[in-house]
Coordinates of C-alpha atoms in Angstrom, one line a residue:
M1 CA -227.9 101.3 50.9
A2 CA -228.5 97.9 49.5
N3 CA -225.7 95.4 48.7
L4 CA -225.1 94.2 45.2
K5 CA -223.9 90.9 43.9
L6 CA -220.7 91.4 41.8
D7 CA -218.8 88.4 40.5
N8 CA -219.9 86.3 43.4
K9 CA -218.9 88.9 45.9
D10 CA -221.2 91.0 48.1
I11 CA -220.1 94.6 48.3
S12 CA -222.0 97.8 49.1
A13 CA -222.3 100.6 46.6
V14 CA -220.4 102.8 48.9
Q15 CA -217.4 100.4 48.9
M16 CA -217.6 100.2 45.2
A17 CA -217.6 103.9 44.8
E18 CA -214.6 104.3 47.1
A19 CA -212.7 101.6 45.2
G20 CA -213.5 103.3 41.9
N21 CA -212.7 106.8 43.2
L22 CA -216.4 107.8 42.7
S23 CA -218.8 109.2 45.1
P24 CA -221.8 107.0 46.0
K25 CA -224.1 109.4 44.2
V26 CA -222.1 109.3 41.0
F27 CA -222.1 105.5 41.1
D28 CA -225.7 105.2 41.8
E29 CA -226.9 107.7 39.2
G30 CA -224.2 106.9 36.6
I31 CA -223.4 110.6 36.3
S32 CA -220.8 111.5 33.7
N33 CA -219.4 114.9 32.6
V34 CA -218.8 113.5 29.1
P35 CA -221.4 114.8 26.5
T36 CA -223.9 112.1 25.4
K37 CA -222.5 111.9 21.8
Y38 CA -219.1 110.9 23.2
R39 CA -220.3 108.1 25.4
G40 CA -220.3 105.6 22.6
T41 CA -222.9 103.0 21.7
D42 CA -225.4 101.1 23.9
A43 CA -222.8 98.3 24.0
D44 CA -220.2 100.7 25.3
R45 CA -222.5 101.9 28.1
R46 CA -223.4 98.3 29.0
D47 CA -219.7 97.4 29.1
M48 CA -218.9 100.3 31.4
T49 CA -221.7 99.3 33.7
V50 CA -220.4 95.7 33.8
L51 CA -216.9 96.9 34.5
G52 CA -218.2 99.1 37.3
K53 CA -216.5 102.2 35.8
K54 CA -217.6 105.7 35.0
Q55 CA -217.2 107.1 31.5
V56 CA -214.8 110.0 32.0
L57 CA -213.0 110.1 28.6
R58 CA -214.6 110.9 25.3
R59 CA -215.1 108.0 22.9
N60 CA -213.9 109.7 19.7
F61 CA -211.9 106.9 18.0
N62 CA -213.4 104.6 15.4
F63 CA -211.9 101.6 13.6
I64 CA -209.9 103.6 11.0
T65 CA -208.5 106.1 13.5
M66 CA -207.7 103.4 16.0
L67 CA -206.0 101.4 13.2
G68 CA -203.9 104.4 12.5
F69 CA -203.2 104.9 16.2
A70 CA -202.0 101.3 16.6
C71 CA -200.0 101.2 13.4
T72 CA -198.2 104.4 14.3
C73 CA -197.7 103.6 18.0
V74 CA -195.8 100.4 17.2
A75 CA -194.2 101.8 14.0
S76 CA -192.9 98.4 13.0
W77 CA -191.3 99.0 9.6
E78 CA -189.6 102.2 10.8
G79 CA -188.5 100.4 14.0
I80 CA -186.9 97.5 12.2
L81 CA -184.6 100.0 10.3
T82 CA -183.4 101.6 13.5
Y83 CA -182.8 98.2 15.3
L84 CA -180.8 96.8 12.3
Y85 CA -177.5 96.9 14.3
F86 CA -178.7 94.1 16.7
P87 CA -179.2 91.3 14.0
L88 CA -176.0 92.4 12.3
V89 CA -174.2 91.5 15.5
D90 CA -176.2 88.3 16.2
G91 CA -177.6 86.3 13.4
G92 CA -177.2 88.5 10.3
T93 CA -179.9 89.2 7.7
P94 CA -181.0 85.6 7.5
L95 CA -182.0 85.8 11.2
L96 CA -183.8 89.0 10.5
F97 CA -185.8 87.3 7.7
W98 CA -186.6 83.9 9.3
G99 CA -186.7 85.3 12.8
F100 CA -189.4 87.8 11.8
I101 CA -191.5 85.1 10.2
A102 CA -191.4 83.0 13.4
C103 CA -192.0 86.0 15.6
A104 CA -194.9 87.2 13.5
I105 CA -196.6 83.8 13.6
G106 CA -196.1 83.6 17.4
Q107 CA -197.2 87.1 18.1
T108 CA -200.4 86.6 16.0
L109 CA -201.3 83.8 18.5
V110 CA -200.5 86.2 21.4
Y111 CA -202.6 89.1 20.0
A112 CA -205.5 86.9 19.0
S113 CA -205.6 85.8 22.7
L114 CA -205.5 89.5 23.9
A115 CA -208.0 90.5 21.2
E116 CA -210.6 88.0 22.5
M117 CA -210.1 89.3 26.1
S118 CA -210.5 92.9 24.9
S119 CA -213.9 91.9 23.5
M120 CA -214.9 90.4 26.9
S121 CA -213.8 93.4 28.9
P122 CA -212.8 96.5 26.8
T123 CA -211.0 98.6 29.5
A124 CA -208.0 100.9 29.5
G125 CA -206.6 98.7 32.2
G126 CA -206.0 95.8 29.8
Q127 CA -203.7 93.1 31.2
Y128 CA -204.0 93.7 34.9
H129 CA -207.8 93.9 34.6
W130 CA -208.0 90.6 32.7
V131 CA -205.7 88.9 35.2
S132 CA -207.9 90.1 38.0
E133 CA -211.0 88.7 36.2
F134 CA -209.6 85.3 35.2
A135 CA -207.0 84.4 37.9
P136 CA -207.8 82.0 40.8
P137 CA -209.7 84.0 43.4
S138 CA -206.9 83.5 46.0
L139 CA -204.3 85.0 43.6
Q140 CA -206.2 87.5 41.6
K141 CA -205.2 90.5 43.7
I142 CA -201.4 89.9 43.8
L143 CA -201.2 88.6 40.2
S144 CA -203.2 91.5 38.8
Y145 CA -201.1 94.0 40.8
Y146 CA -197.8 92.7 39.4
S147 CA -199.4 92.5 35.9
G148 CA -200.3 96.2 36.2
W149 CA -196.7 97.1 37.2
L150 CA -195.2 95.0 34.4
T151 CA -197.4 96.8 31.8
A152 CA -196.7 100.2 33.3
I153 CA -192.9 99.5 33.2
G154 CA -193.1 98.2 29.7
W155 CA -195.0 101.2 28.3
Q156 CA -193.0 103.8 30.2
V157 CA -189.8 102.3 28.9
Y158 CA -191.0 102.0 25.3
L159 CA -192.0 105.6 25.4
A160 CA -188.5 106.5 26.5
S161 CA -187.0 104.2 23.8
V162 CA -188.8 105.9 20.9
C163 CA -187.9 109.4 22.2
F164 CA -184.3 108.2 22.4
L165 CA -184.4 106.8 18.9
V166 CA -185.7 110.1 17.5
G167 CA -183.0 112.1 19.4
T168 CA -180.1 109.9 18.3
L169 CA -181.4 109.6 14.7
M170 CA -181.1 113.4 14.6
Q171 CA -177.5 113.0 15.6
G172 CA -177.0 110.4 12.9
L173 CA -178.4 112.9 10.3
I174 CA -176.0 115.5 11.6
A175 CA -173.1 113.1 11.3
L176 CA -174.2 112.2 7.7
N177 CA -174.0 115.8 6.6
N178 CA -171.0 116.9 8.7
V179 CA -168.0 114.5 8.6
D180 CA -166.3 116.5 11.3
Y181 CA -169.2 115.9 13.8
S182 CA -168.2 114.1 16.9
F183 CA -170.8 112.0 18.6
K184 CA -171.4 113.1 22.2
P185 CA -173.8 111.2 24.4
W186 CA -175.1 114.4 26.0
H187 CA -176.1 115.7 22.5
G188 CA -178.3 112.6 22.1
T189 CA -179.8 113.2 25.6
L190 CA -180.6 116.8 24.9
L191 CA -182.2 116.0 21.6
T192 CA -184.2 113.2 23.3
L193 CA -185.4 115.7 25.9
G194 CA -186.5 118.0 23.1
V195 CA -188.6 115.1 21.6
V196 CA -190.1 114.6 25.1
V197 CA -191.2 118.3 25.3
F198 CA -192.6 118.1 21.7
A199 CA -194.7 115.0 22.7
I200 CA -196.1 116.5 25.9
V201 CA -197.1 119.7 24.0
F202 CA -198.8 117.7 21.3
N203 CA -200.7 115.5 23.9
T204 CA -202.1 118.4 25.7
T205 CA -202.8 121.3 23.3
L206 CA -203.9 119.0 20.5
A207 CA -205.3 116.1 22.4
N208 CA -208.8 116.4 21.0
R209 CA -207.5 116.3 17.5
L210 CA -205.6 113.1 18.0
P211 CA -208.0 110.8 16.2
I212 CA -208.0 112.9 13.0
I213 CA -204.3 113.2 13.1
E214 CA -203.9 109.5 13.5
G215 CA -205.9 108.9 10.4
L216 CA -203.6 111.3 8.5
I217 CA -200.5 109.7 10.0
L218 CA -201.7 106.3 8.8
I219 CA -201.6 107.6 5.3
L220 CA -198.0 108.9 5.8
H221 CA -197.1 105.6 7.4
V222 CA -197.9 103.8 4.1
L223 CA -196.6 106.5 1.8
G224 CA -193.3 106.7 3.7
F225 CA -192.9 103.0 3.3
F226 CA -192.9 103.3 -0.5
A227 CA -190.6 106.3 -0.3
I228 CA -188.0 104.1 1.4
I229 CA -188.2 100.8 -0.5
I230 CA -188.7 101.9 -4.1
P231 CA -185.4 103.9 -4.3
L232 CA -183.5 101.0 -2.8
W233 CA -185.0 98.4 -5.2
V234 CA -184.3 100.6 -8.2
M235 CA -180.8 101.9 -7.3
A236 CA -179.1 99.6 -4.7
P237 CA -176.9 96.7 -5.8
R238 CA -178.3 93.2 -4.9
R239 CA -176.8 90.7 -2.5
S240 CA -177.0 87.0 -3.3
T241 CA -179.8 85.0 -1.9
E242 CA -177.3 82.9 -0.1
D243 CA -175.8 85.8 1.8
A244 CA -179.2 87.5 2.2
L245 CA -181.2 84.6 3.6
L246 CA -179.0 81.6 4.4
N247 CA -175.6 82.6 5.8
F248 CA -176.2 83.2 9.5
T249 CA -173.5 85.0 11.3
N250 CA -172.1 85.1 14.8
N251 CA -170.3 88.4 15.4
G252 CA -171.2 88.5 19.1
G253 CA -168.6 85.9 20.0
W254 CA -171.2 83.3 21.3
S255 CA -170.5 79.6 21.6
S256 CA -172.8 78.8 18.7
T257 CA -174.6 80.4 15.8
G258 CA -177.9 79.1 17.2
L259 CA -177.4 80.9 20.5
S260 CA -176.3 84.0 18.6
A261 CA -179.5 83.8 16.6
M262 CA -181.7 83.5 19.6
I263 CA -180.2 86.6 21.1
G264 CA -180.5 88.5 17.9
L265 CA -184.3 88.0 17.9
L266 CA -184.5 91.2 19.9
A267 CA -184.9 93.3 16.7
P268 CA -187.6 91.3 14.9
M269 CA -189.4 90.8 18.2
A270 CA -189.2 94.4 19.4
V271 CA -191.2 95.6 16.4
L272 CA -194.0 93.2 17.1
V273 CA -194.5 94.1 20.8
G274 CA -197.0 96.8 21.8
Y275 CA -200.2 96.2 19.9
D276 CA -202.0 96.3 23.3
C277 CA -201.6 100.1 22.9
A278 CA -205.2 100.0 21.4
V279 CA -206.4 98.2 24.5
H280 CA -205.3 101.1 26.7
M281 CA -207.3 103.5 24.6
G282 CA -210.3 101.2 25.0
E283 CA -212.5 103.7 26.9
E284 CA -212.1 106.2 24.1
I285 CA -213.2 103.9 21.2
K286 CA -216.8 103.8 19.9
D287 CA -218.3 100.3 20.0
A288 CA -215.1 99.1 21.7
S289 CA -216.0 95.4 22.3
I290 CA -215.9 94.8 18.5
T291 CA -213.8 97.7 17.2
L292 CA -210.9 97.1 19.6
P293 CA -210.2 93.4 18.7
R294 CA -210.5 94.3 15.0
A295 CA -208.1 97.2 15.4
I296 CA -205.5 95.0 17.3
M297 CA -205.5 92.3 14.6
G298 CA -205.8 94.8 11.7
S299 CA -202.9 96.9 12.8
L300 CA -200.8 93.7 13.3
A301 CA -201.6 92.5 9.8
V302 CA -200.8 95.9 8.2
N303 CA -197.6 96.5 10.1
A304 CA -196.4 92.9 9.8
T305 CA -196.9 93.0 6.0
L306 CA -195.1 96.3 5.6
T307 CA -192.3 95.2 7.9
F308 CA -191.7 91.9 6.1
I309 CA -191.3 93.8 2.8
V310 CA -188.8 96.2 4.4
I311 CA -186.9 93.2 5.8
I312 CA -186.7 91.6 2.4
T313 CA -185.4 94.9 1.1
I314 CA -182.8 95.1 3.8
C315 CA -181.6 91.6 3.2
Y316 CA -181.0 92.2 -0.5
C317 CA -180.1 95.9 -0.6
L318 CA -178.0 96.1 2.6
G319 CA -174.6 96.2 0.8
D320 CA -171.6 95.4 3.0
P321 CA -172.9 94.3 6.4
E322 CA -169.6 95.2 8.1
A323 CA -169.6 98.7 6.6
A324 CA -173.2 99.2 7.6
A325 CA -172.5 98.1 11.2
A326 CA -169.5 100.5 11.4
S327 CA -171.5 103.5 10.1
T328 CA -170.3 106.8 11.6
T329 CA -173.9 107.8 11.9
G330 CA -174.5 105.2 14.5
Y331 CA -177.3 103.6 12.5
P332 CA -176.6 100.9 9.8
F333 CA -179.7 101.6 7.8
I334 CA -178.4 105.2 7.1
E335 CA -175.3 103.7 5.6
M336 CA -177.5 101.3 3.6
L337 CA -179.5 104.2 2.2
I338 CA -176.5 106.3 1.3
S339 CA -174.5 103.5 -0.3
G340 CA -177.6 102.2 -2.1
T341 CA -178.9 105.4 -3.5
R342 CA -175.6 107.3 -3.7
S343 CA -177.6 110.4 -3.1
L344 CA -177.0 112.6 0.0
A345 CA -180.2 114.6 -0.6
G346 CA -182.3 111.4 -1.1
T347 CA -180.9 109.8 2.0
N348 CA -181.6 113.0 4.0
V349 CA -185.2 112.9 2.9
M350 CA -185.6 109.2 3.7
V351 CA -184.1 109.5 7.1
A352 CA -186.3 112.5 7.8
I353 CA -189.3 110.4 7.0
V354 CA -188.3 107.8 9.5
I355 CA -187.7 110.6 12.1
I356 CA -191.1 112.1 11.5
M357 CA -192.8 108.7 11.8
L358 CA -191.0 107.8 15.0
A359 CA -191.9 111.3 16.4
A360 CA -195.5 110.5 15.6
C361 CA -195.0 107.1 17.3
G362 CA -193.8 109.0 20.4
I363 CA -197.0 111.1 20.5
T364 CA -199.2 108.0 20.4
E365 CA -197.1 106.1 22.9
V366 CA -197.6 109.0 25.3
A367 CA -201.3 108.5 25.0
A368 CA -201.2 104.7 25.5
A369 CA -198.7 104.8 28.3
S370 CA -200.5 107.6 30.2
R371 CA -203.9 105.8 29.9
Q372 CA -202.4 102.6 31.2
I373 CA -201.0 104.2 34.4
W374 CA -204.2 106.3 34.7
A375 CA -206.3 103.2 34.7
F376 CA -204.0 101.4 37.2
A377 CA -204.1 104.5 39.5
R378 CA -207.9 104.5 39.2
D379 CA -207.8 101.1 40.8
Q380 CA -205.3 102.4 43.4
G381 CA -202.4 100.3 42.2
L382 CA -199.7 103.0 42.1
P383 CA -198.3 105.5 44.5
G384 CA -200.0 108.9 44.3
H385 CA -203.0 107.3 42.7
R386 CA -205.4 110.0 43.9
W387 CA -203.5 112.5 41.8
L388 CA -202.6 110.2 38.9
C389 CA -206.2 109.1 38.2
R390 CA -207.5 112.6 37.7
V391 CA -208.9 113.7 34.3
S392 CA -208.4 117.4 33.8
P393 CA -211.6 119.3 33.0
G394 CA -211.6 120.7 29.5
W395 CA -208.6 118.7 28.4
N396 CA -210.3 115.3 28.2
I397 CA -207.0 113.7 29.1
P398 CA -205.4 112.3 32.3
L399 CA -203.0 115.2 32.4
P400 CA -201.1 114.1 35.6
A401 CA -200.5 110.6 34.0
V402 CA -199.2 112.4 30.8
I403 CA -196.8 114.5 32.9
V404 CA -195.5 111.4 34.8
S405 CA -195.0 109.4 31.6
L406 CA -192.9 112.1 30.0
T407 CA -190.9 112.8 33.2
I408 CA -189.9 109.1 33.3
S409 CA -188.9 109.3 29.6
A410 CA -186.7 112.3 30.3
L411 CA -185.0 110.6 33.3
L412 CA -184.4 107.4 31.3
S413 CA -182.8 109.3 28.5
L414 CA -180.0 110.1 31.0
I415 CA -178.9 106.5 30.8
N416 CA -177.3 107.4 27.5
L417 CA -174.7 109.5 29.4
G418 CA -173.2 106.4 31.0
S419 CA -173.8 103.6 28.6
T420 CA -173.0 103.1 24.9
V421 CA -175.7 100.4 24.7
A422 CA -178.5 102.2 26.4
L423 CA -180.9 101.5 23.5
N424 CA -180.3 97.8 23.9
A425 CA -181.1 97.9 27.6
I426 CA -184.1 100.1 27.3
T427 CA -185.5 98.1 24.3
S428 CA -185.0 94.8 26.1
L429 CA -186.6 96.0 29.3
G430 CA -189.7 97.3 27.5
A431 CA -190.0 94.1 25.5
V432 CA -189.5 91.8 28.5
A433 CA -191.9 93.7 30.8
V434 CA -194.7 93.8 28.2
L435 CA -194.2 90.2 27.1
S436 CA -194.2 89.1 30.7
S437 CA -197.6 90.8 31.2
Y438 CA -198.9 89.0 28.1
F439 CA -197.6 85.7 29.5
L440 CA -199.3 86.3 32.9
T441 CA -202.5 87.4 31.3
I442 CA -202.8 84.5 28.8
G443 CA -201.8 82.1 31.6
T444 CA -204.8 83.1 33.7
L445 CA -207.0 82.9 30.7
V446 CA -205.9 79.3 30.2
Y447 CA -206.7 78.6 33.8
R448 CA -210.2 80.1 33.4
R449 CA -210.8 78.0 30.3
A450 CA -209.7 74.8 32.1
A451 CA -211.2 75.4 35.6
G452 CA -214.3 77.4 34.7
P453 CA -216.7 79.1 35.0
E454 CA -217.5 79.7 31.4
L455 CA -215.8 82.7 29.8
P456 CA -217.8 86.0 29.6
P457 CA -219.7 86.7 26.4
R458 CA -217.7 88.4 23.6
R459 CA -218.4 89.7 20.1
W460 CA -215.0 88.6 18.8
S461 CA -214.2 85.0 19.7
L462 CA -211.5 82.4 19.0
G463 CA -214.2 79.7 19.2
K464 CA -213.2 76.1 19.7
Y465 CA -209.6 76.9 18.9
G466 CA -209.2 79.3 21.9
M467 CA -207.4 76.9 24.3
A468 CA -205.0 75.7 21.6
I469 CA -204.1 79.2 20.5
N470 CA -203.7 80.4 24.1
V471 CA -201.4 77.4 25.0
A472 CA -199.3 77.9 21.8
A473 CA -198.9 81.6 22.6
L474 CA -197.5 80.7 26.1
L475 CA -195.1 78.2 24.6
F476 CA -193.9 80.8 22.1
L477 CA -193.4 83.5 24.7
M478 CA -191.3 81.5 27.3
P479 CA -188.0 81.2 25.4
L480 CA -188.2 84.7 24.0
I481 CA -188.6 86.4 27.4
F482 CA -185.5 84.5 28.5
F483 CA -183.2 85.4 25.6
L484 CA -184.3 89.1 25.4
T485 CA -182.3 89.8 28.6
W486 CA -179.0 88.6 27.2
P487 CA -176.2 91.1 26.2
L488 CA -175.4 91.4 22.5
A489 CA -171.8 90.2 22.6
T490 CA -169.1 88.6 24.6
P491 CA -166.9 89.2 26.6
V492 CA -169.5 91.0 28.7
T493 CA -168.4 94.3 30.3
A494 CA -170.2 96.7 32.6
A495 CA -170.7 99.1 29.7
G496 CA -171.9 96.4 27.3
M497 CA -174.1 94.6 29.7
N498 CA -177.8 94.3 29.1
W499 CA -179.1 95.7 32.3
S500 CA -182.7 95.1 31.5
S501 CA -183.1 92.2 34.0
V502 CA -181.5 94.2 36.8
M503 CA -183.7 97.2 36.0
L504 CA -186.8 95.0 35.9
V505 CA -186.1 93.3 39.2
G506 CA -185.2 96.6 40.8
T507 CA -188.5 98.2 39.7
L508 CA -190.6 95.2 40.8
T509 CA -188.8 95.3 44.2
I510 CA -190.0 98.8 44.6
A511 CA -193.5 97.6 43.6
T512 CA -193.3 94.9 46.2
I513 CA -192.2 97.2 49.0
Y514 CA -195.1 99.6 48.1
Y515 CA -197.5 96.7 48.1
L516 CA -196.4 95.5 51.5
V517 CA -196.4 98.9 53.1
K518 CA -199.5 100.4 51.5
G519 CA -200.8 98.9 48.3
R520 CA -202.3 95.7 49.9
H521 CA -204.5 97.9 52.0
E522 CA -205.8 99.9 49.0
Y523 CA -205.6 97.8 45.9
V524 CA -208.4 95.3 45.6
G525 CA -208.3 94.4 41.9
P526 CA -210.9 95.6 39.3
S527 CA -212.8 92.3 39.4
V528 CA -214.4 93.4 42.7
L529 CA -216.3 96.1 40.9
M530 CA -217.6 94.0 38.1
K531 CA -221.3 93.2 37.6
R532 CA -221.6 90.4 35.1
E533 CA -225.3 89.9 35.8
F534 CA -226.0 93.1 33.8
E535 CA -225.0 91.3 30.6

């Protein structure tokens, strides 16, 4: 069998097939079990040929449905309500307002960089694939391997985080309606497990309906936003502009208000992390090389706008910050709703809307998280990759990857049994891992721009501003990654410690051991399979 020239490497078709978990016959003939109408456009087929991958998932997402998917998956305006406790401890509502503006500008630079790369190589692998493609040849294998693990850690933890939020929000609703209710950690864990089961049922039995449902959820995402802010602006008493936007606070006991504010950025930053979710669905999007970058930037614009309006509403309609932080429901925003509207029924409805939207977020995060580890397993970067990379016939989903994602979420929910700040640790870990993968990916892109060769063709480009945007994105990410690992308050105790850095190092240590023992013999990096001469 003849050798082919792939990205300046000679590799036989047999080797390529083995690396991509395909038989030589399948590779040579391009055989796919996906019906022709679900294989996308000519551009999609060309992209898959260039990537050296077989089309095994149906391309049934378009721009609107993927926009809905991404908006729902990140659930920014809903998330900022649930994370309100963090800025109340560090920074106050002024930090929430100004911090969100700064983070939104910075993350726009980050996602513009990722959007351009997604147009060059629209693959479910995302970050680890791009690192493999753009890193120095001597480092592409190890850097892409760690990028794949960072992305996997981030998405698995974010999935656990949203399931945890839904479960504990249900507890908060119970506490709101039953003054005698006593919060028990195991109650939250059981409710979280129930959300996990709901998500896995939805992502299996209704998987083929996901695009249609995402379009409907996008409508609810917008309508729910108005259902929350309008009653507050009409009924809630106003805080002064000075208190709302200017008087920073330091309730965490830190040495300065500035340090407190940097630590409090966890909340505004957390709701702006995760728009690479669309990337991991890239092999299920029609005309992905142009639809995907537009969906990334479009969802960021929609969610950032809605979230900013919600933040202004919080700043002026919060009421007493101390009373909100001490809410018996465990969530300050519930106290804000009940004190602002003075209606138990209305508050129940509004909290229920947030719960429904976050449950929908959990469904979409299952899809994104499972596709990411499926793609990484396809390139043999994870233990059990032969099983994990399977796509179940008739289901049109990587069922083993879905099962693993939800099992991890169930196990992570057990953290709540031993820590009163489990959400802080889980949220921080997810943000740090995903942001680190962004940093590594954009860093290799900067290297490629500087050292050459010329970047691959793309249909969505940053043009002459690309290098400046990439470098600015890296400068923005560095301090944030550092401060997101800090605990909320001093003195630091074992129960109040932010264990995200320890958890991240522990997981990467496992990844390193696996790499040294087995991974280095199996994982070669997706760039080996690429065929740029087909473009």
